[in-house]
Short mmCIF file of C-alpha atoms in Angstrom, two decimals:
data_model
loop_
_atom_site.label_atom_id
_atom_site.label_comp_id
_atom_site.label_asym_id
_atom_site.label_seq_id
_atom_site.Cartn_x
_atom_site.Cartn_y
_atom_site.Cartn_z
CA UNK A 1 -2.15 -37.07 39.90
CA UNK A 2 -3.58 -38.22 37.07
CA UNK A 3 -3.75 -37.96 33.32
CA UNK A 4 -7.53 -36.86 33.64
CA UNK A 5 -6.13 -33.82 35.46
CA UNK A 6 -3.35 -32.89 32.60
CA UNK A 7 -5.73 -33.33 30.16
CA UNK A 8 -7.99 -30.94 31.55
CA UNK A 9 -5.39 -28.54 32.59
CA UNK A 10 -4.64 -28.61 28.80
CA UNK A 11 -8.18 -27.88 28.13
CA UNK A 12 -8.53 -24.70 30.39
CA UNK A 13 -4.95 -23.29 28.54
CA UNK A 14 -6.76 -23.48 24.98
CA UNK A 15 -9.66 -22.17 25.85
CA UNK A 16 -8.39 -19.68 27.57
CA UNK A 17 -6.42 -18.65 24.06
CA UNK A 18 -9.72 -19.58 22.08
CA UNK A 19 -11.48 -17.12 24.75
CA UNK A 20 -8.88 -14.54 24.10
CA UNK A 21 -8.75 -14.81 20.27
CA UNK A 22 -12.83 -14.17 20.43
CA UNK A 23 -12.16 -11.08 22.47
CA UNK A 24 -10.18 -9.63 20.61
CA UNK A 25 -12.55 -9.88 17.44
CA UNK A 26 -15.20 -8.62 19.30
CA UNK A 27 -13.28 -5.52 20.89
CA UNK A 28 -12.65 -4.78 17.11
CA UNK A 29 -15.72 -5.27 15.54
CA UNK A 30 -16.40 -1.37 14.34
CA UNK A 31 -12.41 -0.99 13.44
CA UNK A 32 -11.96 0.05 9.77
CA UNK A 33 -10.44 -3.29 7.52
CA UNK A 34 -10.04 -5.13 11.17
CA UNK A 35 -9.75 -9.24 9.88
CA UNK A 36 -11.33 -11.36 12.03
CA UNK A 37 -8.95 -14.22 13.44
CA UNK A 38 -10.36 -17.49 14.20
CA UNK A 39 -8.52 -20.82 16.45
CA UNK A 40 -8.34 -24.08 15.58
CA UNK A 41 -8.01 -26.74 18.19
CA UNK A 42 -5.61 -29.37 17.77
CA UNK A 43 -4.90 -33.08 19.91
CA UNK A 44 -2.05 -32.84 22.24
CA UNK A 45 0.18 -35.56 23.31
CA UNK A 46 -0.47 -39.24 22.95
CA UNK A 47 0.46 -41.69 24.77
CA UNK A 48 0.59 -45.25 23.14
CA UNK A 49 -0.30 -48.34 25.81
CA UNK A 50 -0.30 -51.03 22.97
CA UNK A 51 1.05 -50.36 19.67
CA UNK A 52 -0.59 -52.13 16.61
CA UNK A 53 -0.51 -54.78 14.84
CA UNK A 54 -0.89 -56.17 11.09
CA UNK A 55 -1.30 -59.71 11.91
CA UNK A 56 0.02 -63.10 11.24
CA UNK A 57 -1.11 -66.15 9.42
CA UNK A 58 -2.39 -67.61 12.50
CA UNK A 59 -3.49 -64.63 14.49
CA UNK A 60 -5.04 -61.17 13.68
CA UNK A 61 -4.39 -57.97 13.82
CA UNK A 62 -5.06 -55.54 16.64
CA UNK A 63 -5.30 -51.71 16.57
CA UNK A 64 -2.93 -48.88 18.55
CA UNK A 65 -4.21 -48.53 22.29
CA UNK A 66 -3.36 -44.96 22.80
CA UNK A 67 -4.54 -42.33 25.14
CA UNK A 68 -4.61 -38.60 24.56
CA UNK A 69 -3.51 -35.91 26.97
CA UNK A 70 -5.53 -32.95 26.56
CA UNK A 71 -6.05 -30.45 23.55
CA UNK A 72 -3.47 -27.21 22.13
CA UNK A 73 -3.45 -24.58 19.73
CA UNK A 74 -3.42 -26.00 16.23
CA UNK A 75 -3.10 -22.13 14.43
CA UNK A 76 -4.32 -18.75 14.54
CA UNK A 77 -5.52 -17.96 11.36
CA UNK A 78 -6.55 -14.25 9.83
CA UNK A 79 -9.72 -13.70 7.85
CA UNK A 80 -8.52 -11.55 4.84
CA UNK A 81 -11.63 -11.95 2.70
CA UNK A 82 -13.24 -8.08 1.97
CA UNK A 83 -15.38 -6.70 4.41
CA UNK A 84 -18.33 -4.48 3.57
CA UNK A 85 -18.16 -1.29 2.61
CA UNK A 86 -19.02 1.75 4.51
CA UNK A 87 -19.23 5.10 3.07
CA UNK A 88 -18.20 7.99 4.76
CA UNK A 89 -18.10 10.98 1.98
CA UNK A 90 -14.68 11.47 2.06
CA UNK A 91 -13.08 11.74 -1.29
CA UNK A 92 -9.53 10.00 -0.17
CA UNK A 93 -11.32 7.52 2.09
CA UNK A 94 -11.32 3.82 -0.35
CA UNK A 95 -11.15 0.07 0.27
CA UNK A 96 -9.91 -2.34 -1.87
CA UNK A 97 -12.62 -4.45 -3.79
CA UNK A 98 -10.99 -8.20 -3.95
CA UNK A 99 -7.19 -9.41 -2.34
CA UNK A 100 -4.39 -6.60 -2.18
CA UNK A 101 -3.36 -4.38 0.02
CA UNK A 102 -2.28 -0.94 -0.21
CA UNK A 103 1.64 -0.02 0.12
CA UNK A 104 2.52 2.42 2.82
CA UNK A 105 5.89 3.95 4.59
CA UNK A 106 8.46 6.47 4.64
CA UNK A 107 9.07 8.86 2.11
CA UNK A 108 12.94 7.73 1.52
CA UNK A 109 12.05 4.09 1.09
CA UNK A 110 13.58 2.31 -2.60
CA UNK A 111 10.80 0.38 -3.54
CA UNK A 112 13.16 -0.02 -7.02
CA UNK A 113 13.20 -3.71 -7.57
CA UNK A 114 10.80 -6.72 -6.70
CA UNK A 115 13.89 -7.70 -4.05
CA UNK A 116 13.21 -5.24 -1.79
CA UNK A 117 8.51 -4.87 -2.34
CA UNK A 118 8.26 -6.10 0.95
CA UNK A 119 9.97 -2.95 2.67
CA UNK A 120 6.82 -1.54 2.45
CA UNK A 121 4.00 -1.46 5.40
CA UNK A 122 0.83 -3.30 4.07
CA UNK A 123 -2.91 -2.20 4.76
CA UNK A 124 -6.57 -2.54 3.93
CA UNK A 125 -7.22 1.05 5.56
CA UNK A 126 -7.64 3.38 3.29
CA UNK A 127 -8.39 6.78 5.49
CA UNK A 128 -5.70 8.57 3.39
CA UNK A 129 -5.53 12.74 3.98
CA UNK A 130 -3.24 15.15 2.91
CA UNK A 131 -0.74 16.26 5.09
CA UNK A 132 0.72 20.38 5.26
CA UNK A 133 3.54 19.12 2.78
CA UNK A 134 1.37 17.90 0.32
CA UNK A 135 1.93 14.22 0.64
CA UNK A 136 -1.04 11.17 0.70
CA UNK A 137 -0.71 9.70 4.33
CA UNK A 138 -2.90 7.35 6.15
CA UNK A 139 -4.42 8.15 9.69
CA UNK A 140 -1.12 7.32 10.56
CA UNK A 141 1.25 9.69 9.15
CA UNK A 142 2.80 6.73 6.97
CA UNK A 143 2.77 7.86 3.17
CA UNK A 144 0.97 6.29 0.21
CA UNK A 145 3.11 4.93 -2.49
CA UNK A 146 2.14 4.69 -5.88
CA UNK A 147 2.73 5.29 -9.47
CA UNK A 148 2.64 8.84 -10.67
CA UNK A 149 1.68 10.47 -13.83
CA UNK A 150 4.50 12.56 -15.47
CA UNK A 151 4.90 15.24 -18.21
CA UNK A 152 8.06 15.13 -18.37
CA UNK A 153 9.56 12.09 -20.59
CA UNK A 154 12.97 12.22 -19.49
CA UNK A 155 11.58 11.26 -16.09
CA UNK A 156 10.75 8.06 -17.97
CA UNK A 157 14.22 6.44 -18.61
CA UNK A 158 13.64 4.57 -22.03
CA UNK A 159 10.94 6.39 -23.10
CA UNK A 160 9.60 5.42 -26.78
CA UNK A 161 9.15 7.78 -29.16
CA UNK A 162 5.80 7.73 -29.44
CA UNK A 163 5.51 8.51 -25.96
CA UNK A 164 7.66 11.78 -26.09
CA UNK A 165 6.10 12.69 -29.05
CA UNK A 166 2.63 12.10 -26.83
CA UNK A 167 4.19 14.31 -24.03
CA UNK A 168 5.45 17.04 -26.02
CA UNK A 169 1.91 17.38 -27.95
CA UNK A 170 -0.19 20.25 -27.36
CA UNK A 171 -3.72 19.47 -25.73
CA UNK A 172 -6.15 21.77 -24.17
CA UNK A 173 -6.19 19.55 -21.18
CA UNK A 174 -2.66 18.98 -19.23
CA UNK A 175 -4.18 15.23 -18.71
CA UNK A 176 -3.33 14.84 -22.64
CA UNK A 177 0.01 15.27 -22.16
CA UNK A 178 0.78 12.99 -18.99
CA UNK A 179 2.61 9.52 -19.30
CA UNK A 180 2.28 6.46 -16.83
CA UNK A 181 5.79 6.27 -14.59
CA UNK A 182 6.20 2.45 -13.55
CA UNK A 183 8.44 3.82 -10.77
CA UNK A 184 7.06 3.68 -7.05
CA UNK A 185 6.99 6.86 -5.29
CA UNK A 186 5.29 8.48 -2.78
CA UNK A 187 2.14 10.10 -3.82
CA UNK A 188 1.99 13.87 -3.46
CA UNK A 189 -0.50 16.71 -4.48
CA UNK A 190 0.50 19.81 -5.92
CA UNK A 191 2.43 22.81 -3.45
CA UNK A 192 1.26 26.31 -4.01
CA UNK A 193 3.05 28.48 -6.31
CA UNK A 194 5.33 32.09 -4.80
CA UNK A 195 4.56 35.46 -6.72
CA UNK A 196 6.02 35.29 -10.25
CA UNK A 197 8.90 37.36 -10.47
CA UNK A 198 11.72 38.03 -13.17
CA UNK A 199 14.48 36.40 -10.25
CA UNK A 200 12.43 33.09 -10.27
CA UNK A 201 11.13 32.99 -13.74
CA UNK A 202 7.59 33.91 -13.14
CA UNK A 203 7.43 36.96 -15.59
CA UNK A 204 9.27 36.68 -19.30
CA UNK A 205 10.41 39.11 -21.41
CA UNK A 206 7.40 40.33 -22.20
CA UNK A 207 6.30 41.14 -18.58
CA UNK A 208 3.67 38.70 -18.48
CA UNK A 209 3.44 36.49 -15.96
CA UNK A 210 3.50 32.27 -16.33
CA UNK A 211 2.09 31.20 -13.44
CA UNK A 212 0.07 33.11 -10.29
CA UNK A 213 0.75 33.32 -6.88
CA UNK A 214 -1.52 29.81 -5.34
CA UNK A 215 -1.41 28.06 -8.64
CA UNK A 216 -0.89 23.88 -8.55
CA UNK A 217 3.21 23.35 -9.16
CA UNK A 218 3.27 19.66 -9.66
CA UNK A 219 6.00 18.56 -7.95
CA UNK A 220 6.01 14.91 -8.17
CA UNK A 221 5.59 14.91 -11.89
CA UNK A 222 8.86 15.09 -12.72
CA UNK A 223 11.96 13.67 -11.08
CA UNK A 224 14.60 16.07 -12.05
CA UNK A 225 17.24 17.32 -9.18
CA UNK A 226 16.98 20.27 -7.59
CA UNK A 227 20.20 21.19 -8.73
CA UNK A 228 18.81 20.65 -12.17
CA UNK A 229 16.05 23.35 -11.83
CA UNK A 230 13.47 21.13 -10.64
CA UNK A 231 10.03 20.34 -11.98
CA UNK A 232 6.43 21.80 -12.67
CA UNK A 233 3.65 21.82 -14.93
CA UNK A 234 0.71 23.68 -15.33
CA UNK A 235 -1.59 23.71 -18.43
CA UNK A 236 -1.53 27.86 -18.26
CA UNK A 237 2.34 27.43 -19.37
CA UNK A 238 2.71 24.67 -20.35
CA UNK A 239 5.65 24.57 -17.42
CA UNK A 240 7.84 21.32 -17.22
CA UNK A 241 11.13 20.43 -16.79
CA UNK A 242 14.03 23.26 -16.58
CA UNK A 243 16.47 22.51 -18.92
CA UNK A 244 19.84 23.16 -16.88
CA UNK A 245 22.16 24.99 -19.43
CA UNK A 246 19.47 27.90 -19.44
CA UNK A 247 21.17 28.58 -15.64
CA UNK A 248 23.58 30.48 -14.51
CA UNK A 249 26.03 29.02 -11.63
CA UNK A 250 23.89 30.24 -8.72
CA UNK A 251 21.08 28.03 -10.38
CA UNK A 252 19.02 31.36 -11.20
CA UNK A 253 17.61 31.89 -15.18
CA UNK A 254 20.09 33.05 -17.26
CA UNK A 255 18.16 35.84 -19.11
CA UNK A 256 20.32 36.98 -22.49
CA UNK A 257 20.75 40.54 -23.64
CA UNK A 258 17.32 40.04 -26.29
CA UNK A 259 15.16 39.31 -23.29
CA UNK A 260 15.81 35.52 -23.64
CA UNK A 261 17.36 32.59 -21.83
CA UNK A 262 21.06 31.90 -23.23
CA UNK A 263 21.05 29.59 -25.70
CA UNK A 264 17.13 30.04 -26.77
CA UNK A 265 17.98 30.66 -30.47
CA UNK A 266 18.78 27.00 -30.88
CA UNK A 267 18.06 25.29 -34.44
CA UNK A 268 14.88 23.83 -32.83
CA UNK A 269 13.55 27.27 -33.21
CA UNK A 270 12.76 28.48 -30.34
CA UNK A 271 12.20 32.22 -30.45
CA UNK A 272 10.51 33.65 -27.31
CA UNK A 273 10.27 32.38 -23.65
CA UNK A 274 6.89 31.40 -23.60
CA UNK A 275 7.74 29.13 -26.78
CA UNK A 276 10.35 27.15 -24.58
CA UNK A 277 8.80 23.71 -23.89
CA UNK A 278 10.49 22.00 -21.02
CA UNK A 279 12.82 25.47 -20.13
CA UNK A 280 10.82 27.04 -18.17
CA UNK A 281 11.46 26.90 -14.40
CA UNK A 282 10.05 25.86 -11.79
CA UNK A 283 7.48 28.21 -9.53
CA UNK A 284 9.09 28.27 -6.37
CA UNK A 285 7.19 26.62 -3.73
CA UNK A 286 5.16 28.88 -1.06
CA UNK A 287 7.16 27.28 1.93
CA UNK A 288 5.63 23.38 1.61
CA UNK A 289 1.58 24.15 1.52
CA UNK A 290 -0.10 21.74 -0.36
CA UNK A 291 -2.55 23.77 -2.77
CA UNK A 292 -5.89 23.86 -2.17
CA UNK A 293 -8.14 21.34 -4.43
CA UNK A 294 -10.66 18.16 -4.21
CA UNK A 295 -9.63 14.97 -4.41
CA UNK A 296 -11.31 11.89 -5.33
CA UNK A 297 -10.79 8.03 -6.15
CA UNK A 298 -12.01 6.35 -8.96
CA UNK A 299 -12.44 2.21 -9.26
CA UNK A 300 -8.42 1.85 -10.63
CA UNK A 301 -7.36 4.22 -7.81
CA UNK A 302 -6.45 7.25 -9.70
CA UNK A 303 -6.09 9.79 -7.57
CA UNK A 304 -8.30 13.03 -8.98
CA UNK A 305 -7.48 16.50 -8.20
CA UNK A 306 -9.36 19.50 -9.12
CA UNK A 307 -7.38 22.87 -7.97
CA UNK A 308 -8.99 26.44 -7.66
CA UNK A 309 -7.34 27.37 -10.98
CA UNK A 310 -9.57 24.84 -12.77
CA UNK A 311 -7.27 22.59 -12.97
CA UNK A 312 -8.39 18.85 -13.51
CA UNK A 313 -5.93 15.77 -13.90
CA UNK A 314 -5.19 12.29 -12.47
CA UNK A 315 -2.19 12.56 -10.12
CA UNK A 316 -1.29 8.82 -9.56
CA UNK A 317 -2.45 5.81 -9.17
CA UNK A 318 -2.60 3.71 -5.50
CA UNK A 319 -0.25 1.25 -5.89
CA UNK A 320 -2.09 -2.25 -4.67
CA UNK A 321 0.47 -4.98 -3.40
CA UNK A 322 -0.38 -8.83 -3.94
CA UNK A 323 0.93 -11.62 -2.44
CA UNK A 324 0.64 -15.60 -2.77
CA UNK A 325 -0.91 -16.40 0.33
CA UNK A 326 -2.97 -13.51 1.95
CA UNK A 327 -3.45 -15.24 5.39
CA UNK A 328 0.53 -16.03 5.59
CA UNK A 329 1.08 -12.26 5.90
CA UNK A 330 2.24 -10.84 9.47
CA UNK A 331 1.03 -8.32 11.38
CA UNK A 332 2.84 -5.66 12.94
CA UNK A 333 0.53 -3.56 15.13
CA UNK A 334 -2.28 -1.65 14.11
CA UNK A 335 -3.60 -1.98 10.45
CA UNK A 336 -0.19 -3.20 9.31
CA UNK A 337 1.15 -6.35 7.72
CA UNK A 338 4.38 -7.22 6.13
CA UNK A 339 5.17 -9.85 3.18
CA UNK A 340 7.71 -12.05 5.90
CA UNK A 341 7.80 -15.58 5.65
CA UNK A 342 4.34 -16.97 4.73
CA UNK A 343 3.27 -14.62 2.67
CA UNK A 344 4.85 -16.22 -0.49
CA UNK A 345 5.96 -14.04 -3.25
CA UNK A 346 4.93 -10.12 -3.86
CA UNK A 347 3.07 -8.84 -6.96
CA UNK A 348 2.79 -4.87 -7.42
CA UNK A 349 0.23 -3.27 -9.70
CA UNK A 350 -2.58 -1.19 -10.29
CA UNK A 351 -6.43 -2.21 -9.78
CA UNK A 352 -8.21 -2.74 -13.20
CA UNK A 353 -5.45 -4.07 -15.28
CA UNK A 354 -3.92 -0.48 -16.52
CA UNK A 355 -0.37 -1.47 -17.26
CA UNK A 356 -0.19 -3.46 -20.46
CA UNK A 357 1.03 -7.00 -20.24
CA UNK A 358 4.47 -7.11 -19.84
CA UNK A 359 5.36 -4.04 -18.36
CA UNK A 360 7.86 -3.83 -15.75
CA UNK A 361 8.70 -2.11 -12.68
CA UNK A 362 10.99 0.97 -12.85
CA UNK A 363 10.28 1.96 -16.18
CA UNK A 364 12.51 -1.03 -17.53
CA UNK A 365 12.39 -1.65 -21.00
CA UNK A 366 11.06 -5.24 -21.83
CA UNK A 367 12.63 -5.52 -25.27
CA UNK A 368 15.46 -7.44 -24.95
CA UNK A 369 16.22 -5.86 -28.57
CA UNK A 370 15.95 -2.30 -27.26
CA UNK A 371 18.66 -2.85 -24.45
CA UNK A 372 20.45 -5.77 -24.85
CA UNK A 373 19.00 -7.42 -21.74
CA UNK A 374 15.56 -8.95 -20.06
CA UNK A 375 14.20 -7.40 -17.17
CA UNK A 376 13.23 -10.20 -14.03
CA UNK A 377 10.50 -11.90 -13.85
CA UNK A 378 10.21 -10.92 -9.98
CA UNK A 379 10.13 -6.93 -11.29
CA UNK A 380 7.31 -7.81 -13.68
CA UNK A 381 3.98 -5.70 -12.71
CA UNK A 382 0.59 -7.55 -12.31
CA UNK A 383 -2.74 -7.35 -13.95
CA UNK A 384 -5.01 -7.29 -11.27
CA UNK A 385 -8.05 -7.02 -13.74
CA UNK A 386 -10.38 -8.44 -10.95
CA UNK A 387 -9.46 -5.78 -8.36
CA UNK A 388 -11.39 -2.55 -7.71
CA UNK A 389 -11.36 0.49 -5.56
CA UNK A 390 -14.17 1.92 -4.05
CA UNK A 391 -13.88 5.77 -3.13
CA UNK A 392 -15.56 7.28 -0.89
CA UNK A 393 -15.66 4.45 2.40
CA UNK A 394 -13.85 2.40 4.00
CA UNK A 395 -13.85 -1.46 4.51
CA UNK A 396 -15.65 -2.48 7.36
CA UNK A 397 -14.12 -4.95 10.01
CA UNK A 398 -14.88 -8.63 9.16
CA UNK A 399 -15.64 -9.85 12.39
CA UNK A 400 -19.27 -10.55 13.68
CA UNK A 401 -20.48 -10.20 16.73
CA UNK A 402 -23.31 -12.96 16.08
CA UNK A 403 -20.71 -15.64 14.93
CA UNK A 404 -18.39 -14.69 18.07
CA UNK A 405 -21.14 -14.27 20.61
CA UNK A 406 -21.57 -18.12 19.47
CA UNK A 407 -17.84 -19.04 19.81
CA UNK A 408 -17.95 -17.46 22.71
CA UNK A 409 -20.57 -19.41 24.72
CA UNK A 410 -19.26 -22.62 23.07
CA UNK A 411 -16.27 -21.75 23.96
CA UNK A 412 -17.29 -20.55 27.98
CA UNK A 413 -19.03 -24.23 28.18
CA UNK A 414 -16.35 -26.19 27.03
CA UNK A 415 -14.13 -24.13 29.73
CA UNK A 416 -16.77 -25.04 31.96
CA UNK A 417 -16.78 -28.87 30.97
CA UNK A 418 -12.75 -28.77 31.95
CA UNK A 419 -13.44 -27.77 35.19
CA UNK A 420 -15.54 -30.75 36.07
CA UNK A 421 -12.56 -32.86 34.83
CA UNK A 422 -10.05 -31.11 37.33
CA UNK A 423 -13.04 -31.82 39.94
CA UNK A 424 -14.04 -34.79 39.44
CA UNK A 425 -10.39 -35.98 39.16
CA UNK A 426 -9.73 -34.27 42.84
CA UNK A 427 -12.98 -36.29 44.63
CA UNK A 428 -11.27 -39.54 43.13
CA UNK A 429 -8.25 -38.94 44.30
CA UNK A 430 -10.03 -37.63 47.70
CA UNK A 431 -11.59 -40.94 48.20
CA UNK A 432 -8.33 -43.06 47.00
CA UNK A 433 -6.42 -41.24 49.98
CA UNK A 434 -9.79 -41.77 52.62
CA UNK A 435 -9.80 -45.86 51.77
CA UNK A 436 -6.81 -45.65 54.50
CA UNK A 437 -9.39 -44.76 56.85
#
């Protein structure tokens, strides 16, 4: 045997892998945020006949004789530039304008602290739905994390003044009343309201009802326990969180002799149920049916919902996931990637620069004077000014059939050339064993 045929055996192997990664691109050419993956070629083995030389006084110099023993895979490298985009009329359908990726997962993952960002499932496809609980998922079933409005302030530990004071302010639209959460949660649209009753609150003293039967409860707005009395809001009511020492020990209102919850003639005064801000509870859910309303997505990737009630307000936000190297991230099956080794460091934010700088993740306060301490620099949220979503479509794969219908004849000739080593190779060595003859 001899090197010839190694070399071109070594030939035929890359190929081969260059053939495969071209298949691949092409057999996912119309799949949504697919990124094309190219192969570079690399030198194999050397072998060195003569090593070189710098010279003497008296005699020159020569060069390395060396002979090379075929070719390997150098890398397989992904494509994550944007791909086109391709509307489809869907009003959860978007695509990320610029680098990011949208955070996806369980619903019980702690996406708390920048130590533990990259727990989360990373994609470019955005064909987000609603599922019957009420939660944003992908085509997948995997739901969207993000950063929720809330009316409550206490669900904002640290809040400022100014921003309970904003909170607690009466506006004719709900929207008015909302504050930013830094905190990373699953995304979720409203549930349908039960009947009002007097047993769960829907009907006050009066007899008139707070809520009706199919109205929005907005669930995710608030973070209070169940054992707490939960959360809502609607603008009708001006419903949010249920102020627990207004229960009784079964967790049911505690309505007082005068028609009003214990404890409502408190020196803020309060004088009538449907004067209680943030004591009202919670419409109980009708089983877990999301409630029926349009969505959209605007350019920062709020989340819009308009509900049959007339309801309008920005749920959340998409949460959009950066990291230092977008080609270094690994993929896991399917439109998935994960922030392993490679990837570099992970940024979290929201597209169009909405936090303020110096905001952190988790609500933490950044004032070292407020708290005594300095949040991380790792838990700091990013700016992503240059990033936009686009509702309405998806991102088209990246690879093209032109460029790979190329590769792939380049590739299918240089295949070709490698055979006609291994032949060539076997005739010489055919004639070297017929010279006996």
């Amino acid at each position: 045997m001899t090197g010839a045929m190694y070399a071109a055996i070594g030939g035929l192997k890359t190929h081969m892998t260059n053939l495969n990664v071209i298949g691949n691109n092409i057999a996912n050419v119309n799949t949504t945020a697919y990124k094309a993956q190219r192969m570079i070629f690399q030198e194999s083995l050397y072998t060195t006949r003569r090593a070189g030389s710098d010279g003497t006084a008296i005699r020159g110099g020569n060069t390395p004789s060396q002979i090379g023993y075929g070719s390997q895979v150098g890398s397989i490298d992904l494509n994550m530039s944007p791909g086109t985009f391709n509307p489809t009329g869907w009003g959860l359908d978007c695509m990320i304008d610029g680098d990011g990726f949208f955070m996806v997962g369980t619903k019980d993952m702690d996406l708390s602290s920048g130590d533990v960002l990259n727990r989360a499932m990373l994609t470019r496809a955005g064909d987000f739905d609603i599922d019957p609980m009420g939660y944003i998922v992908d085509g997948q079933g995997n739901v969207a994390y993000g950063f929720a409005m809330v009316y409550n302030p206490d669900y904002v530990p640290g809040a400022t003044e100014e921003q309970i004071a904003t909170a607690k302010a009466d506006g004719k639209n709900i929207q008015d009343k909302l504050i930013l959460s830094t905190q990373l949660v699953p995304l979720r649209v409203p549930l349908k309201a039960v009947e009002p009753t007097k047993e769960n609150g829907g009907i006050d003293a009066n007899g008139e009802k707070l809520w009706e039967a199919g109205d929005p409860v907005y669930d995710i707005l608030g973070a209070c326990p169940e054992e707490q009395g939960g959360v809502q809001s609607t603008e009708r009511k001006n419903l949010s969180l249920a102020d627990p020492k207004y229960y009784d020990e079964d967790g049911k209102l505690d309505w007082g002799a005068d028609g009003m919850p214990e404890g409502a003639g408190s020196p803020d005064g309060l004088t009538a149920v449907t004067d209680l801000p943030y004591t009202i509870p919670k419409p109980n859910f009708d089983g877990q049916k999301a409630s029926t309303m349009s969505l959209s997505v605007n350019e920062n990737g709020a989340i819009i919902s308009t509900a049959d009630n007339g309801d309008t307000m920005v749920i959340g936000y998409m949460a959009i996931a950066q990291v230092t190297a977008p080609n270094g991230v690994t993929h896991t099956g399917g439109p998935y990637y994960k922030a392993q080794e490679g990837a570099g460091e992970m940024t979290v934010g929201i597209a169009g620069g909405i936090f303020e700088p110096g905001t952190y993740l988790n609500n933490a306060k950044k004032s070292e004077e407020e708290d005594g301490y300095t949040p991380e620099l790792k838990n700091l949220l990013g700016q992503m000014k240059s990033i936009k979503v686009q509702g309405s479509g998806l991102e088209a794969s990246t690879a093209d059939v032109a460029t790979e219908f190329a590769n792939m004849i380049v590739t299918q000739r240089g295949y070709q050339a490698n055979t006609r080593i291994v032949t060539v190779t076997d005739s010489m060595l055919e004639e070297l064993v017929n010279m006996k003859r």
